[in-house]
Structure formats: structure tokens, C-alpha cells
Short mmCIF file of C-alpha atoms in Angstrom, two decimals:
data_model
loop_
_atom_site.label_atom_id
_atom_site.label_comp_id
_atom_site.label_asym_id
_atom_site.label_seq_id
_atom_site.Cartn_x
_atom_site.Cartn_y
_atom_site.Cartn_z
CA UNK A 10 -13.42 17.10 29.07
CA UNK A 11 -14.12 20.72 28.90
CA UNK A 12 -13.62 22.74 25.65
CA UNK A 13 -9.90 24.49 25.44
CA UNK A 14 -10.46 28.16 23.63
CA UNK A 15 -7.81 30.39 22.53
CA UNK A 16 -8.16 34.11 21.60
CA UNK A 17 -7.65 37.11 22.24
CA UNK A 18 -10.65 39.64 23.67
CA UNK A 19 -10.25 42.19 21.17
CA UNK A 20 -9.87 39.72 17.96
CA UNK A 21 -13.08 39.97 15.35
CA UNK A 22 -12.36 36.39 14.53
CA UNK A 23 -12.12 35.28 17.94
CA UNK A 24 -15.26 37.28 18.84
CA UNK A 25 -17.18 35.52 16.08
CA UNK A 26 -16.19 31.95 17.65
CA UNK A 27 -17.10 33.28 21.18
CA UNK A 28 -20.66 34.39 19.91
CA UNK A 29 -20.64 30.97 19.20
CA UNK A 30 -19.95 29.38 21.92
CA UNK A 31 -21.83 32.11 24.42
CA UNK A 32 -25.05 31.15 21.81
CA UNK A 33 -24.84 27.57 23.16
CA UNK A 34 -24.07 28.48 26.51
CA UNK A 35 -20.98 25.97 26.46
CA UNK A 36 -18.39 26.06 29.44
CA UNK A 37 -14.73 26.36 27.93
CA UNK A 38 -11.45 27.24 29.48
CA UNK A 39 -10.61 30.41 27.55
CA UNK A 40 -6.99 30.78 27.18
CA UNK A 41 -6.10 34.61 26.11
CA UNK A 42 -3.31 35.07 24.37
CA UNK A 43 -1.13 37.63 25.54
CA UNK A 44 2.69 38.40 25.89
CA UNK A 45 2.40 38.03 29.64
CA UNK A 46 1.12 34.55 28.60
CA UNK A 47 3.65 33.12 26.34
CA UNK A 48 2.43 29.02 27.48
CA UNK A 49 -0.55 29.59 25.96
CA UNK A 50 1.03 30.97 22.25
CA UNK A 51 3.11 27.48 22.63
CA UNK A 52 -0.05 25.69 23.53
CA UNK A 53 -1.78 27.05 20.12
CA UNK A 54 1.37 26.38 18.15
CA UNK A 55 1.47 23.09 18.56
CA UNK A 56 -1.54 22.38 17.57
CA UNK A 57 -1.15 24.71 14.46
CA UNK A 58 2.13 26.01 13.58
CA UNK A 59 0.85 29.10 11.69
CA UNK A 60 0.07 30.30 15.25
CA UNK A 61 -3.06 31.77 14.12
CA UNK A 62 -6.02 32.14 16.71
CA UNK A 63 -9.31 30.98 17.11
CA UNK A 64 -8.71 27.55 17.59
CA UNK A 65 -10.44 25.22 19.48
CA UNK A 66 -9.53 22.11 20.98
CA UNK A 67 -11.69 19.24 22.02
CA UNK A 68 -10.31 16.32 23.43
CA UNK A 69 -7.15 16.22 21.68
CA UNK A 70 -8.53 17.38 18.11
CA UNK A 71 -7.57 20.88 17.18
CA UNK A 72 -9.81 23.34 15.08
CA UNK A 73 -9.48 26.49 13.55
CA UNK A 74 -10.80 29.14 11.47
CA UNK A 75 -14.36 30.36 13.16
CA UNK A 76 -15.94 29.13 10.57
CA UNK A 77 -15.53 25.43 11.08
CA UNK A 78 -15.34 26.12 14.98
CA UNK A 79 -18.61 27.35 14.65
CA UNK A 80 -19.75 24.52 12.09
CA UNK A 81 -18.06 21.78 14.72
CA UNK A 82 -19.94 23.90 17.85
CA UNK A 83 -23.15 23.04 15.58
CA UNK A 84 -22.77 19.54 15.89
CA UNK A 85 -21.52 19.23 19.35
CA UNK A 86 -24.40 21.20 20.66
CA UNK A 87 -27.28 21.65 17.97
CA UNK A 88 -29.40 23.78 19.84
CA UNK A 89 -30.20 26.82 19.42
CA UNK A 90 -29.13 25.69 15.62
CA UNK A 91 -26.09 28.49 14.26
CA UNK A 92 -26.64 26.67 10.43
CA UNK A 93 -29.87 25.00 9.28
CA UNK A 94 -31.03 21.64 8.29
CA UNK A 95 -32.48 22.65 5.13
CA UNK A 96 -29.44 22.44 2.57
CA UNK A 97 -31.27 25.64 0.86
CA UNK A 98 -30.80 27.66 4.15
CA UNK A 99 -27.77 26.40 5.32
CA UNK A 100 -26.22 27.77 1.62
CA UNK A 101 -28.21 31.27 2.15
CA UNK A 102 -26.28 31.29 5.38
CA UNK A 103 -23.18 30.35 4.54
CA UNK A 104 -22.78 32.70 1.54
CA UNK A 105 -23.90 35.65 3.76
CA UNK A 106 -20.95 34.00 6.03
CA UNK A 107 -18.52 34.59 3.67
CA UNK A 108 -19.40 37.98 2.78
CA UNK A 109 -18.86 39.05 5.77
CA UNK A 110 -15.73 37.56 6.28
CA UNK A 111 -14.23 38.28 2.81
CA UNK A 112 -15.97 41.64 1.35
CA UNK A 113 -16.46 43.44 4.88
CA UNK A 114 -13.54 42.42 7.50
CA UNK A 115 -11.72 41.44 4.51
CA UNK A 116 -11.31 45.85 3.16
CA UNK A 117 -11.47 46.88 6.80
CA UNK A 118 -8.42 44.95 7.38
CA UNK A 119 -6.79 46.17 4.76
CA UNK A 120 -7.29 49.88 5.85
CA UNK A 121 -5.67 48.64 9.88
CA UNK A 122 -2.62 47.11 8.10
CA UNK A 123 -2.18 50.60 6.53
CA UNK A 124 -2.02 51.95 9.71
CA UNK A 125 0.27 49.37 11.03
CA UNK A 126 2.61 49.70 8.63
CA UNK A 127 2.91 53.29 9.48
CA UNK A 128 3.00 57.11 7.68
CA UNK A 129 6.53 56.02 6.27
CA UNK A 130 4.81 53.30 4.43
CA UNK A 131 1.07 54.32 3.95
CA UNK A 132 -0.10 53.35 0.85
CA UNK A 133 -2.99 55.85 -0.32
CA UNK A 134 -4.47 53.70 -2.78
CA UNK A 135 -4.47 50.35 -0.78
CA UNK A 136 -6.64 52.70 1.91
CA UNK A 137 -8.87 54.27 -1.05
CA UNK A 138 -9.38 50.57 -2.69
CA UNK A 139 -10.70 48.98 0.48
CA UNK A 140 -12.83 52.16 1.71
CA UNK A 141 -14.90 51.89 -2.05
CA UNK A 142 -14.99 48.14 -1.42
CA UNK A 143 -16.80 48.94 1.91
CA UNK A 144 -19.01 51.21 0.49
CA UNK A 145 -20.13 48.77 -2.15
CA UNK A 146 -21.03 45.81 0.23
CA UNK A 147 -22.41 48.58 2.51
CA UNK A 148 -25.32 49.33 -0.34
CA UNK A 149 -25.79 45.66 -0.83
CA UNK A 150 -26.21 45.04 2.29
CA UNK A 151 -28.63 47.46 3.22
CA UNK A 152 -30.64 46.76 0.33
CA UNK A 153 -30.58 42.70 1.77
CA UNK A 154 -30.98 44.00 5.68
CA UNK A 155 -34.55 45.65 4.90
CA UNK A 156 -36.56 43.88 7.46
CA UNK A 157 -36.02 43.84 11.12
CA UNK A 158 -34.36 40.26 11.59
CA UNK A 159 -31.26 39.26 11.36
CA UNK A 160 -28.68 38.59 8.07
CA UNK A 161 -30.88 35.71 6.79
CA UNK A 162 -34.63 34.71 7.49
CA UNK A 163 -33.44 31.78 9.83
CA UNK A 164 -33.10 33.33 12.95
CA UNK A 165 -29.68 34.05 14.55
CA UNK A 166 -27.16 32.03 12.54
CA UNK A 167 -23.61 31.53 11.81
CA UNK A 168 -24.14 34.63 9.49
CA UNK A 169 -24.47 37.03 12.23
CA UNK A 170 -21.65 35.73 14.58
CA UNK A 171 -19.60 36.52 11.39
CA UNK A 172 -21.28 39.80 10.82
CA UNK A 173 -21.30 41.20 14.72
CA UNK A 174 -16.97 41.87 14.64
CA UNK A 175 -16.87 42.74 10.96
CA UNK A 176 -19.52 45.60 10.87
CA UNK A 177 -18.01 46.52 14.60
CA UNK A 178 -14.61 47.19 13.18
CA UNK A 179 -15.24 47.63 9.35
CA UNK A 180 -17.97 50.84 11.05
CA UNK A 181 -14.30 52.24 13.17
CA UNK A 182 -12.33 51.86 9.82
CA UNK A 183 -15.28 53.17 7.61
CA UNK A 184 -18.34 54.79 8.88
CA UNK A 185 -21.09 53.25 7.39
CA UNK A 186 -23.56 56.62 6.37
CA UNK A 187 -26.72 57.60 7.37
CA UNK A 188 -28.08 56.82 4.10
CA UNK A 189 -27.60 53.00 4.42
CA UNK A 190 -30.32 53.14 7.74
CA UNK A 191 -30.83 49.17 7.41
CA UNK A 192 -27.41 48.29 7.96
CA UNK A 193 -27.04 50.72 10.88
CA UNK A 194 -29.86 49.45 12.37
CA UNK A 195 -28.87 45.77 11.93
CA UNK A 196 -25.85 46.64 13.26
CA UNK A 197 -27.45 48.22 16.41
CA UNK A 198 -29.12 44.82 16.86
CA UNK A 199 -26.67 43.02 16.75
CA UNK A 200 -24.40 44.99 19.45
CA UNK A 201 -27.47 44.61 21.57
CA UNK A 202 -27.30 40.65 21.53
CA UNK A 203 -26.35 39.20 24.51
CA UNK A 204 -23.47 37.26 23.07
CA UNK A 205 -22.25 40.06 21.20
CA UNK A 206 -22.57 42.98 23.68
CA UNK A 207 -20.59 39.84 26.38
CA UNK A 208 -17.64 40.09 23.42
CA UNK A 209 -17.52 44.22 23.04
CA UNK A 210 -17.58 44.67 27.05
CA UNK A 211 -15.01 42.45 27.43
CA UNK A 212 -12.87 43.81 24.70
CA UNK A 213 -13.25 47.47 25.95
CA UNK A 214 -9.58 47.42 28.14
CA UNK A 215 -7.74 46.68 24.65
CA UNK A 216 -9.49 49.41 22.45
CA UNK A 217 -5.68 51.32 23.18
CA UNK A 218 -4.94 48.38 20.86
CA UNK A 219 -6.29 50.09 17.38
CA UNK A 220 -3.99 51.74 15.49
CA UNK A 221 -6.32 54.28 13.66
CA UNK A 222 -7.74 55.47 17.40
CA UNK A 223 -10.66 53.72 18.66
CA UNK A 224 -13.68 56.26 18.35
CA UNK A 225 -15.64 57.62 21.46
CA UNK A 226 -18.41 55.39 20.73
CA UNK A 227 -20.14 51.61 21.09
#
């Protein structure tokens, strides 16, 4: 049976799933979810009442959160490898995972829900708090992106599908400077991936979608 996807094109957690799967050149019925598509919302719901997308089904067993998509995906199809066999690796890669998830997306998020909620309920320090968080994982980063590889000396892992959306978005929320060149440049590889550039093409007809005003760029 073929994969069942669900998403939505201009999601960073769905994009890190579809990295993924476009990695492993796996065939999958992606099902977008969209108001104009309410069956597929249902669909997703009742295979996780929180509602929350990606998820992934695979004859009749439902996962979600990227993460463990991407760890299941691993097993399904093990090559190219997203997570290596060494335990030592697999825990570099993981961690970097996690930071990308929690101390990058994680501020930048904050900063969009600001906007969402609106002027009437903009909350200055909730913006300033996640902006200084960025700009402390920012240094780090650059200071751990000095080669000219990818997040972790394993090749292209589960660290950099997590890291493609969350310096995408977390860049639109908070410019990362000049002065952190290793991260911009990382970044820049990353966008030129295959499976990554695939995810910001098709995302382009929803950047109307970002409440802070998508900028005139990537």
C-alpha cells in the first residue's frame, strides 16, 4: 500500500517530513490540508484527535511528529541513512535535531503568534524574548557550522531536514546577520538541496499566508 501524507505546503514541520520522504525518493499520496478540503482534516483527525499535521499513515498505523516520521521513514527505507548506526552519531544528530526544533523554530514561532494575535494584543516582550533567543542559538550555531558540510559530520541527516524550515522561517522572523557568515552559508546550502528547494517552490503560492509579510527574497 502506498504511504498516506498529510500537510500542508507551507508548514516547517510538514516540510521537514517531506525532505524526508523526497530524500528516499518514496511515492506517497500527499493529502494537503486545506479548507476547500475539509475530508482530508477528518481523515487526520481520526487518526489523531489533536488534529495536528504531519502525520503519516502506513497501512493502517498512524504517525506523527516529523521526528518519529522521519525516524519510522529510516527504517522503512534505510538508504540514503537520515540517522546513523553508530549510537555516538545517531545522539550527535539527534541533539542537533532538537535544537533546531526547540531553540530555533521554537522563538521564531513565538514572534508569528505575536503577529497572529494582532496589534491589539502584541506583546513587546514575548517578541524581544524570542528575537535574543534567536540570536543566541544563531552564535552557537555558527561557531558549530564552520566547515562546509552539513549540521553534523554524517552527511545529510535527520538534523538538516529539521534545520532546512526552521532557519527558512526563523531568517523571515529574525534576520540572521552578516556577522554569523557560517550559518548563512549553511543555510544557502541547504535551500539549494534538492529536497529542500522541491519544499520552498512548492510553498511559494501560500507565502500571502505569513502574517509578518513574507520578504522579497528566497
Amino acid at each position: 500500500m502506498m504511504l498516506t501524507f498529510y500537510g500542508h505546503p507551507f508548514s516547517s514541520y510538514t516540510w521537514k517530513a517531506l525532505i524526508a520522504l523526497y530524500e528516499k525518493d518514496l511515492a506517497f499520496d500527499y493529502r494537503v490540508i486545506e479548507p476547500d478540503r475539509p475530508q482530508h482534516m477528518a481523515e487526520l483527525r481520526a487518526h489523531w484527535p489533536i488534529g495536528k499535521f504531519p502525520l503519516l499513515v502506513d497501512e493502517g498505523r498512524a504517525l506523527f511528529e516529523a521526528t518519529i516520521i522521519i525516524e519510522y521513514l529510516d527504517r522503512l527505507a534505510p538508504e540514503p541513512p537520515l540517522i546513523p548506526a553508530d549510537p555516538d552519531a545517531a545522539l550527535t544528530v539527534r541533539q542537533f535535531d532538537r535544537v533546531f526544533d526547540n531553540h530555533v523554530m521554537g522563538p521564531a514561532q513565538e514572534v508569528v503568534f505575536d503577529a497572529i494575535r494582532g496589534p491589539e494584543n502584541h506583546m513587546p516582550m514575548i517578541v524581544d524574548k524570542a528575537k535574543a533567543a534567536l540570536e543566541t542559538v544563531y552564535g552557537w550555531l555558527d561557531e558549530q557550522l564552520a566547515g562546509e558540510g552539513w549540521a553534523t559530520p554524517h552527511g545529510f541527516t535527520l538534523a538538516d531536514c529539521a534545520a532546512a524550515p526552521s532557519l527558512f522561517y526563523a531568517d523571515w522572523v529574525h534576520e540572521i546577520a552578516p556577522r554569523y557568515a557560517n550559518l548563512r552559508a549553511y543555510r544557502s546550502r541547504l535551500l539549494a538541496r534538492p529536497s529542500v528547494k522541491r519544499c520552498v517552490d512548492d510553498a511559494r503560492p501560500y507565502r500571502g499566508y505569513f502574517p509578518l509579510g513574507a520578504p522579497d527574497r528566497d
